[in-house]
PDB file of C-alpha atoms in Angstrom:
ATOM      1  CA  ALA A   1     -20.335 -36.385   4.373  1.00 89.00           C
ATOM      2  CA  ALA A   2     -21.954 -33.188   2.546  1.00 91.00           C
ATOM      3  CA  MET A   3     -22.242 -35.060  -0.600  1.00 94.00           C
ATOM      4  CA  ASN A   4     -23.769 -37.912   1.069  1.00 97.00           C
ATOM      5  CA  LEU A   5     -26.262 -35.367   2.691  1.00 97.00           C
ATOM      6  CA  MET A   6     -27.062 -33.938  -0.980  1.00 96.00           C
ATOM      7  CA  ILE A   7     -27.466 -37.126  -2.528  1.00 97.00           C
ATOM      8  CA  ALA A   8     -29.940 -38.055   0.651  1.00 98.00           C
ATOM      9  CA  ALA A   9     -31.921 -34.992  -0.086  1.00 97.00           C
ATOM     10  CA  ASN A  10     -32.303 -35.674  -3.704  1.00 94.00           C
ATOM     11  CA  ALA A  11     -33.716 -38.499  -3.467  1.00 96.00           C
ATOM     12  CA  LEU A  12     -36.450 -37.432  -0.945  1.00 96.00           C
ATOM     13  CA  GLY A  13     -37.356 -34.892  -4.321  1.00 92.00           C
ATOM     14  CA  TYR A  14     -35.351 -31.802  -2.225  1.00 93.00           C
ATOM     15  CA  GLY A  15     -33.218 -29.715  -4.280  1.00 91.00           C
ATOM     16  CA  THR A  16     -29.413 -29.014  -3.056  1.00 93.00           C
ATOM     17  CA  ASN A  17     -26.179 -27.178  -3.647  1.00 91.00           C
ATOM     18  CA  MET A  18     -23.098 -26.571  -1.887  1.00 91.00           C
ATOM     19  CA  ILE A  19     -21.634 -23.458  -2.181  1.00 88.00           C
ATOM     20  CA  SER A  20     -18.110 -23.339  -0.874  1.00 85.00           C
ATOM     21  CA  ASN A  21     -15.961 -19.560  -1.082  1.00 77.00           C
ATOM     22  CA  TRP A  22     -14.840 -16.922   0.658  1.00 74.00           C
ATOM     23  CA  TYR A  23     -17.371 -16.770   3.029  1.00 73.00           C
ATOM     24  CA  SER A  24     -16.898 -20.272   4.426  1.00 77.00           C
ATOM     25  CA  ASP A  25     -14.543 -19.688   6.375  1.00 79.00           C
ATOM     26  CA  VAL A  26     -14.365 -16.163   7.503  1.00 86.00           C
ATOM     27  CA  PRO A  27     -13.799 -14.902  11.034  1.00 87.00           C
ATOM     28  CA  GLU A  28     -17.269 -13.331  11.922  1.00 88.00           C
ATOM     29  CA  GLY A  29     -18.974 -16.707  10.661  1.00 85.00           C
ATOM     30  CA  ARG A  30     -16.244 -18.807  13.005  1.00 87.00           C
ATOM     31  CA  ALA A  31     -17.609 -16.928  15.816  1.00 90.00           C
ATOM     32  CA  ILE A  32     -21.169 -16.997  15.150  1.00 91.00           C
ATOM     33  CA  LEU A  33     -20.738 -20.929  14.590  1.00 90.00           C
ATOM     34  CA  GLY A  34     -18.425 -21.096  17.859  1.00 93.00           C
ATOM     35  CA  LEU A  35     -15.174 -22.994  15.655  1.00 92.00           C
ATOM     36  CA  SER A  36     -12.174 -23.681  17.643  1.00 92.00           C
ATOM     37  CA  PRO A  37      -9.110 -22.650  15.132  1.00 89.00           C
ATOM     38  CA  GLN A  38      -8.255 -26.207  14.300  1.00 92.00           C
ATOM     39  CA  GLU A  39     -12.048 -26.494  12.786  1.00 91.00           C
ATOM     40  CA  ARG A  40     -12.528 -25.523   9.263  1.00 86.00           C
ATOM     41  CA  VAL A  41     -15.860 -24.763   7.167  1.00 87.00           C
ATOM     42  CA  ILE A  42     -15.936 -26.140   3.885  1.00 86.00           C
ATOM     43  CA  GLY A  43     -19.068 -25.006   2.971  1.00 88.00           C
ATOM     44  CA  PHE A  44     -22.672 -24.687   3.581  1.00 90.00           C
ATOM     45  CA  VAL A  45     -25.496 -27.158   1.851  1.00 94.00           C
ATOM     46  CA  HIS A  46     -28.622 -25.600   0.867  1.00 94.00           C
ATOM     47  CA  ILE A  47     -31.358 -28.091   0.793  1.00 97.00           C
ATOM     48  CA  GLY A  48     -35.163 -27.117  -0.393  1.00 96.00           C
ATOM     49  CA  SER A  49     -37.742 -27.353  -2.848  1.00 92.00           C
ATOM     50  CA  TYR A  50     -38.611 -25.478  -6.030  1.00 82.00           C
ATOM     51  CA  HIS A  51     -41.594 -25.786  -8.434  1.00 83.00           C
ATOM     52  CA  GLY A  52     -41.105 -25.628 -12.085  1.00 82.00           C
ATOM     53  CA  PRO A  53     -37.780 -25.578 -13.823  1.00 83.00           C
ATOM     54  CA  ALA A  54     -34.455 -24.883 -12.460  1.00 78.00           C
ATOM     55  CA  PRO A  55     -33.514 -21.121 -13.666  1.00 82.00           C
ATOM     56  CA  GLU A  56     -30.524 -21.111 -16.011  1.00 88.00           C
ATOM     57  CA  ARG A  57     -27.430 -19.463 -14.650  1.00 87.00           C
ATOM     58  CA  PRO A  58     -24.557 -17.765 -16.695  1.00 91.00           C
ATOM     59  CA  ARG A  59     -22.069 -19.780 -17.779  1.00 90.00           C
ATOM     60  CA  PRO A  60     -18.897 -19.341 -19.435  1.00 90.00           C
ATOM     61  CA  ASP A  61     -17.735 -20.327 -22.925  1.00 90.00           C
ATOM     62  CA  PRO A  62     -15.932 -24.039 -22.664  1.00 86.00           C
ATOM     63  CA  ALA A  63     -13.856 -22.376 -25.774  1.00 83.00           C
ATOM     64  CA  LYS A  64     -12.375 -19.879 -23.281  1.00 84.00           C
ATOM     65  CA  LEU A  65     -11.873 -22.471 -20.707  1.00 82.00           C
ATOM     66  CA  TYR A  66      -8.990 -24.210 -21.801  1.00 78.00           C
ATOM     67  CA  ASP A  67      -6.469 -24.004 -24.791  1.00 75.00           C
ATOM     68  CA  ASP A  68      -4.182 -27.042 -26.231  1.00 76.00           C
ATOM     69  CA  TYR A  69      -1.036 -27.585 -24.056  1.00 74.00           C
ATOM     70  CA  THR A  70       1.889 -29.445 -26.249  1.00 74.00           C
ATOM     71  CA  GLY A  71       4.369 -29.088 -23.236  1.00 76.00           C
ATOM     72  CA  PRO A  72       7.487 -27.987 -23.559  1.00 79.00           C
ATOM     73  CA  TRP A  73       8.956 -30.323 -25.779  1.00 76.00           C
ATOM     74  CA  ALA A  74       6.802 -29.427 -28.626  1.00 67.00           C
ATOM     75  CA  GLY A  75       8.195 -27.854 -31.769  1.00 60.00           C
TER      76      GLY A  75
END
């Protein structure tokens, strides 16, 4: 559902961003939203407009994110 919301907003010319992290399910937020114990927050979808190029964000070096895994059977 969140992806469909984001695609629809993008099709209308809006920018979107979904944030899901530790603050998606903190007790204070659950109380503000009036959630029951069986309900869960998966994230927050931000929708808005921005005029100009999207600012670049810091990105990790891809070479540091993976290694050549050969498995336990490799020599």
